[in-house]
PDB file of C-alpha atoms in Angstrom:
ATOM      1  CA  UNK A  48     132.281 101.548  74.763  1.00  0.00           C
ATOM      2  CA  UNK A  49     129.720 104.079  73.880  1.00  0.00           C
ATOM      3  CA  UNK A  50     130.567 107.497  72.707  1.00  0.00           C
ATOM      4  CA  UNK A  51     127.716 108.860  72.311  1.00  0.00           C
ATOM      5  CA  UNK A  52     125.369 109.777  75.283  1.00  0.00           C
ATOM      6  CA  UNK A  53     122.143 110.864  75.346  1.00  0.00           C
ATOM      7  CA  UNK A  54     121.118 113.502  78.214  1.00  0.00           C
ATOM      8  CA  UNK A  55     117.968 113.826  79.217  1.00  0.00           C
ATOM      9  CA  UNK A  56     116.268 116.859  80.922  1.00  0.00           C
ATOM     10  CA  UNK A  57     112.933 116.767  83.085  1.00  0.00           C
ATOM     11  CA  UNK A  58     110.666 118.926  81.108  1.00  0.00           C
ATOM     12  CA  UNK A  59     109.108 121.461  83.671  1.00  0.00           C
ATOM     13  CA  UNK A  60     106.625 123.319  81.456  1.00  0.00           C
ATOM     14  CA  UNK A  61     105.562 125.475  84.323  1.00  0.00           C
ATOM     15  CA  UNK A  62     108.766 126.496  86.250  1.00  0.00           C
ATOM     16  CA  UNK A  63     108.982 129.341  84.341  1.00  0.00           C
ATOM     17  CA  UNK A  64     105.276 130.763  84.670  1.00  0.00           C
ATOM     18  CA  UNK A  65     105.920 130.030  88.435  1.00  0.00           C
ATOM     19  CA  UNK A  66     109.287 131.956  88.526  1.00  0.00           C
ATOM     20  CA  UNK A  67     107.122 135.285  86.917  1.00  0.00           C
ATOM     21  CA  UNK A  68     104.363 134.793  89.117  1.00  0.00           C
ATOM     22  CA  UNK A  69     107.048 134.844  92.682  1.00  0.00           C
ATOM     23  CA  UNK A  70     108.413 137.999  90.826  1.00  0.00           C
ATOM     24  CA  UNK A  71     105.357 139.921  90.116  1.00  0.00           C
ATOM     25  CA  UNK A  72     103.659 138.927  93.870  1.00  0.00           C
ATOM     26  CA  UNK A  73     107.067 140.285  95.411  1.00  0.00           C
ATOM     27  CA  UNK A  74     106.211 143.507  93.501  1.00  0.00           C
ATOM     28  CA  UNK A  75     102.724 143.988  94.151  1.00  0.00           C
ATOM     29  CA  UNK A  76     103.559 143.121  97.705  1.00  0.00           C
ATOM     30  CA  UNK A  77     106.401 146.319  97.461  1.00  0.00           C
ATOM     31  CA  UNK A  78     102.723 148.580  97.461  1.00  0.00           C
ATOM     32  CA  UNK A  79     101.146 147.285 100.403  1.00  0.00           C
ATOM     33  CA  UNK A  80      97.387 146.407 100.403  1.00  0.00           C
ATOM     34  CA  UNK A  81      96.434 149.490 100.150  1.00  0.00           C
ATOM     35  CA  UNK A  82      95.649 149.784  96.227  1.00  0.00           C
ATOM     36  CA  UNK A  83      93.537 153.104  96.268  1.00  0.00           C
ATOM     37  CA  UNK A  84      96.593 155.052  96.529  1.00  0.00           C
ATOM     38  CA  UNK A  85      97.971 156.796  93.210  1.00  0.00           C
ATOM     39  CA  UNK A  86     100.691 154.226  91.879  1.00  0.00           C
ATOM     40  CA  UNK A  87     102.558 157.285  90.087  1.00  0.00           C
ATOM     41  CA  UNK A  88     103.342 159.595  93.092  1.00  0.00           C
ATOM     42  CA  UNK A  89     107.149 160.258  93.089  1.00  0.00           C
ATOM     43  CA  UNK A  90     109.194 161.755  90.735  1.00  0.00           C
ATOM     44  CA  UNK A  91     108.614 162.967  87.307  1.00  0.00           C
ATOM     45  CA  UNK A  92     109.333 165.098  84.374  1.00  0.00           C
ATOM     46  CA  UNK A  93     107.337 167.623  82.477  1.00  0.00           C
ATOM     47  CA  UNK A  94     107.910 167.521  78.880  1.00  0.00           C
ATOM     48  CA  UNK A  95     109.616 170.500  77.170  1.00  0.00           C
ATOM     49  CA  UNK A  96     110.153 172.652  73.709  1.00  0.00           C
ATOM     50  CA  UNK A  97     113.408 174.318  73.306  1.00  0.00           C
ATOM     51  CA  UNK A  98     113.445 176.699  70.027  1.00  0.00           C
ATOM     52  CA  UNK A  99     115.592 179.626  69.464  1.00  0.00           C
ATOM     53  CA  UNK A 100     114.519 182.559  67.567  1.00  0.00           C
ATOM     54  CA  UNK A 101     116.470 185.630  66.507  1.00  0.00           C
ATOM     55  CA  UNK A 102     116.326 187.338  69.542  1.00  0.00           C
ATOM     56  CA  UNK A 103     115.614 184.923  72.391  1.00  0.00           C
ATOM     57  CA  UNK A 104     115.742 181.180  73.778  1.00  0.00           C
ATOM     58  CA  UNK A 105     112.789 179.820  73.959  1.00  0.00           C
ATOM     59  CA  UNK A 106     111.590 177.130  76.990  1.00  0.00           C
ATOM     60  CA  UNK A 107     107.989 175.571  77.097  1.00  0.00           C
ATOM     61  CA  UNK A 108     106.996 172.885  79.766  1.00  0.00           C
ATOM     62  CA  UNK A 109     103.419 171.636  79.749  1.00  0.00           C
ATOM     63  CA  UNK A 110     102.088 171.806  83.744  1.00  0.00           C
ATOM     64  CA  UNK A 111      98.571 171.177  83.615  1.00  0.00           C
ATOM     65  CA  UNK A 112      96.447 171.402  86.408  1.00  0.00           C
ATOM     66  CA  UNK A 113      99.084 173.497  88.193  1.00  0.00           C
ATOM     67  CA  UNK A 114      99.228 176.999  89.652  1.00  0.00           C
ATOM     68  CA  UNK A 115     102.033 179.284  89.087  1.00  0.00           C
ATOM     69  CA  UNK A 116     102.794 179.447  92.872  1.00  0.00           C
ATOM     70  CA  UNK A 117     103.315 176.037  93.001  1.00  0.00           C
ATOM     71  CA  UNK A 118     106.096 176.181  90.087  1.00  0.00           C
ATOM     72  CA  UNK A 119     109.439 178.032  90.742  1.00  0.00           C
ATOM     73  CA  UNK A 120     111.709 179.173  87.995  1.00  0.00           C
ATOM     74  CA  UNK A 121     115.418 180.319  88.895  1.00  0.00           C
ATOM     75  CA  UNK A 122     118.586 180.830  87.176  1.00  0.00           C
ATOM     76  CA  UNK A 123     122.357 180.408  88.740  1.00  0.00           C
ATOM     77  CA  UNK A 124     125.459 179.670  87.700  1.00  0.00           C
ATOM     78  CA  UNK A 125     124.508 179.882  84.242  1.00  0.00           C
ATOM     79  CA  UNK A 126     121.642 176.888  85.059  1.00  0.00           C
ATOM     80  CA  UNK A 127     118.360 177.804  84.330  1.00  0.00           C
ATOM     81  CA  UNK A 128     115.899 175.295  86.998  1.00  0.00           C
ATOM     82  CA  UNK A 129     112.134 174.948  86.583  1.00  0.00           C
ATOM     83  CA  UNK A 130     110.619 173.002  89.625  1.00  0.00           C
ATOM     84  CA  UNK A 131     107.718 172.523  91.830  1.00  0.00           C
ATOM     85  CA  UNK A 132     105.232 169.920  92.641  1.00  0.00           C
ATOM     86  CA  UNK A 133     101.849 168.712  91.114  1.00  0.00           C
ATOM     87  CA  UNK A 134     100.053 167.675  94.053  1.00  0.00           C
ATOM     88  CA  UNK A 135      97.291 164.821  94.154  1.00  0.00           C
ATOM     89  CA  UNK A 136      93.531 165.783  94.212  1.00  0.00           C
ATOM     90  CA  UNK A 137      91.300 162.557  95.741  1.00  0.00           C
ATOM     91  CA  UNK A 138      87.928 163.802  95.147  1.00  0.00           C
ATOM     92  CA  UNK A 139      85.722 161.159  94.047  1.00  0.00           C
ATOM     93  CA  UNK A 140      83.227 160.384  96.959  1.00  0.00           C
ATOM     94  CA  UNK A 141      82.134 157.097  95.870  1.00  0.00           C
ATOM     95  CA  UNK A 142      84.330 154.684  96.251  1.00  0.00           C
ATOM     96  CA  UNK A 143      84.489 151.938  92.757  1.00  0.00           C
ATOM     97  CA  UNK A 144      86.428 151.644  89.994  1.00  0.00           C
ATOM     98  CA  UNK A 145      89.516 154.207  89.399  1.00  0.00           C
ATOM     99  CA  UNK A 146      92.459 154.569  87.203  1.00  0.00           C
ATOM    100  CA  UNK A 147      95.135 156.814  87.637  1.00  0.00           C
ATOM    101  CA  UNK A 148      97.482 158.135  84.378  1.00  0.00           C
ATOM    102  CA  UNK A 149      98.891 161.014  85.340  1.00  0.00           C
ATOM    103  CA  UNK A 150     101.935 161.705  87.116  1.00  0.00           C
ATOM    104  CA  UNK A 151     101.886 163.360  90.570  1.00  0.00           C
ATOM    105  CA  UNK A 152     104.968 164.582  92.989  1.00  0.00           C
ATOM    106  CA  UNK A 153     107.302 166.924  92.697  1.00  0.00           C
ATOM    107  CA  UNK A 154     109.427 167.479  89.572  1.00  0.00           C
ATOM    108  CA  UNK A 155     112.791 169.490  88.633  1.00  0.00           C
ATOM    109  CA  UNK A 156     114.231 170.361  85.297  1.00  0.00           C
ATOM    110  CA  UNK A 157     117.696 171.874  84.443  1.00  0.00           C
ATOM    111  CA  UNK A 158     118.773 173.193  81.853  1.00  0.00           C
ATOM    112  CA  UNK A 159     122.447 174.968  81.069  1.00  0.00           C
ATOM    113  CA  UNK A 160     122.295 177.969  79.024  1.00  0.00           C
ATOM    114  CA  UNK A 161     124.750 178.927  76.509  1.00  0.00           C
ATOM    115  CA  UNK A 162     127.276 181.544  76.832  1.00  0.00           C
ATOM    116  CA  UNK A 163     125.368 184.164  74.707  1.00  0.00           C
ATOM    117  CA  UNK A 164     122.142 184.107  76.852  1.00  0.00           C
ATOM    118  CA  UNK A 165     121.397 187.289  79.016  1.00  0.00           C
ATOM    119  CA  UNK A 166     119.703 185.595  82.688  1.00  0.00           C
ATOM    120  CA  UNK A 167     119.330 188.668  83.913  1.00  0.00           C
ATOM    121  CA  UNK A 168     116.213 189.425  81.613  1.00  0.00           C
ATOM    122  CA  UNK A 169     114.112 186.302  82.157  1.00  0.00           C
ATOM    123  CA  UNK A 170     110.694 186.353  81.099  1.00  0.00           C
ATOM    124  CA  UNK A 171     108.390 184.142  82.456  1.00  0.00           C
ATOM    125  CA  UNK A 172     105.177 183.665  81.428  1.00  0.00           C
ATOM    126  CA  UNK A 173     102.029 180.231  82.545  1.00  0.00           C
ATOM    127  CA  UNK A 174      99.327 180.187  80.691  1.00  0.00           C
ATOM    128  CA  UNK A 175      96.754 177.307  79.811  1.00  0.00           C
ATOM    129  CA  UNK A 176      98.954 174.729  81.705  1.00  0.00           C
ATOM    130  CA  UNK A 177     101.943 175.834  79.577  1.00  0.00           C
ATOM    131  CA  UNK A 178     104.910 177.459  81.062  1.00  0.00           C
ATOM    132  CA  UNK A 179     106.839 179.556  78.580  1.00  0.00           C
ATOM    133  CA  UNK A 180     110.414 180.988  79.915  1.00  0.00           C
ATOM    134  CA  UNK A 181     111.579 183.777  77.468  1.00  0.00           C
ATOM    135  CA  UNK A 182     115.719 183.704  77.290  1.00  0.00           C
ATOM    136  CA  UNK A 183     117.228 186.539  75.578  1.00  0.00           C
ATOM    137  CA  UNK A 184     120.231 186.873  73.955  1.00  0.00           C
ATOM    138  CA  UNK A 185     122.901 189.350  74.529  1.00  0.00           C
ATOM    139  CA  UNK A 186     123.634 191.898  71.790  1.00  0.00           C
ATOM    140  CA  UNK A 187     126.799 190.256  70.866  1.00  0.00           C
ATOM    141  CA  UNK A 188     125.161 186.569  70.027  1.00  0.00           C
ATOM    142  CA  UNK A 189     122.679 187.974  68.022  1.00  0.00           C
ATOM    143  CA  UNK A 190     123.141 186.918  64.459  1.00  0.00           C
ATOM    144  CA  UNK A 191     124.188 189.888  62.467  1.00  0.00           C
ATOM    145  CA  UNK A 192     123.959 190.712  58.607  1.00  0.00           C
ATOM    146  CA  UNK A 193     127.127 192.063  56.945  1.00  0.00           C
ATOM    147  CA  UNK A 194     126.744 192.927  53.156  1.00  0.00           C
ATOM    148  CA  UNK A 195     129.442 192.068  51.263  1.00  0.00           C
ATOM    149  CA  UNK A 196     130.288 193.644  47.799  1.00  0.00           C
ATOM    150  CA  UNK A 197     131.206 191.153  45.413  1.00  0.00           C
ATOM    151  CA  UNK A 198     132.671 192.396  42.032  1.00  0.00           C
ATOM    152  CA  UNK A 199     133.350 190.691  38.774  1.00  0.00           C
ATOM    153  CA  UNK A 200     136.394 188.262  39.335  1.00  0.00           C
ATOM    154  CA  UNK A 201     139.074 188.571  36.706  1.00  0.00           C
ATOM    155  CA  UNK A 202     139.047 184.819  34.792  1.00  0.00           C
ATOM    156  CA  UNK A 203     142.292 182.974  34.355  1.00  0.00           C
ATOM    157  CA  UNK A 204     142.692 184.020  30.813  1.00  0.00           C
ATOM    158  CA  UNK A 205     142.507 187.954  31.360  1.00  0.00           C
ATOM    159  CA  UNK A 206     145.198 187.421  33.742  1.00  0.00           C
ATOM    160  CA  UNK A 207     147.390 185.619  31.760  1.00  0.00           C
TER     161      UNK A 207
END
């Protein structure tokens, strides 16, 4: 009696190149036919900056090629929501090659502010495609310099 067995597997060097290719037509067919349209309509996110200063928090969201009226900015319950929608421009009149990077759709971004932020006196401010939101503190979270008189400590020996 033989132990040992030898298995042998038919080699399929293509099955897998096949599998990727089913995959990938099952998501190109998820588009339709219709490949003119912008592939990256939906949802998306404008990058931010968040700094603080002294005397404020600072928020800045690049929004090119938007207008302010299409970008709202409100605070409540302590959340502080930017939002709005970049819409899509088609207006190329020939019709040939095109390639589309940039994100189009609406957007929202929240952000919860910290205890010591006044929302009553938002500033907001667009300018150059950048959105700057102004946070300031309240009086009480500022940071505050207290001097503090130090005088010559008595050494262990003098004490003695």
């Amino acid at each position: 009696m033989n132990l040992l067995t030898t298995r042998f597997d038919k080699f399929e060097p293509f099955e897998e190149l096949t599998t990727l290719r089913n995959r990938l037509d099952r998501l190109f067919n998820r588009f339709g036919e219709n490949f003119d349209e912008p592939i990256y309509s939906g949802n998306w996110m404008p990058t931010t900056d968040i700094f603080e200063t002294k005397d404020n928090l600072i928020i800045k969201a690049e929004l090119p090629g938007m207008e302010m009226r299409d970008i709202n900015v409100e605070i409540e319950n302590n959340v502080l929501t930017i939002q709005g929608e970049r819409k899509f421009e088609e207006k190329t009149e020939e019709k040939g090659f095109q390639r589309f990077e940039r994100a189009y759709g609406k957007f929202v971004r929240t952000f919860t502010l910290p205890p010591g932020v006044a929302p009553d006196k938002i500033n907001a401010t667009y300018n150059n495609g950048i959105l700057e939101v102004e946070l300031p503190k309240k009086e009480e979270a500022k940071p505050k310099k207290v001097h503090v008189d130090v005088k010559k400590a008595l050494t262990a020996a003098k004490a003695a």
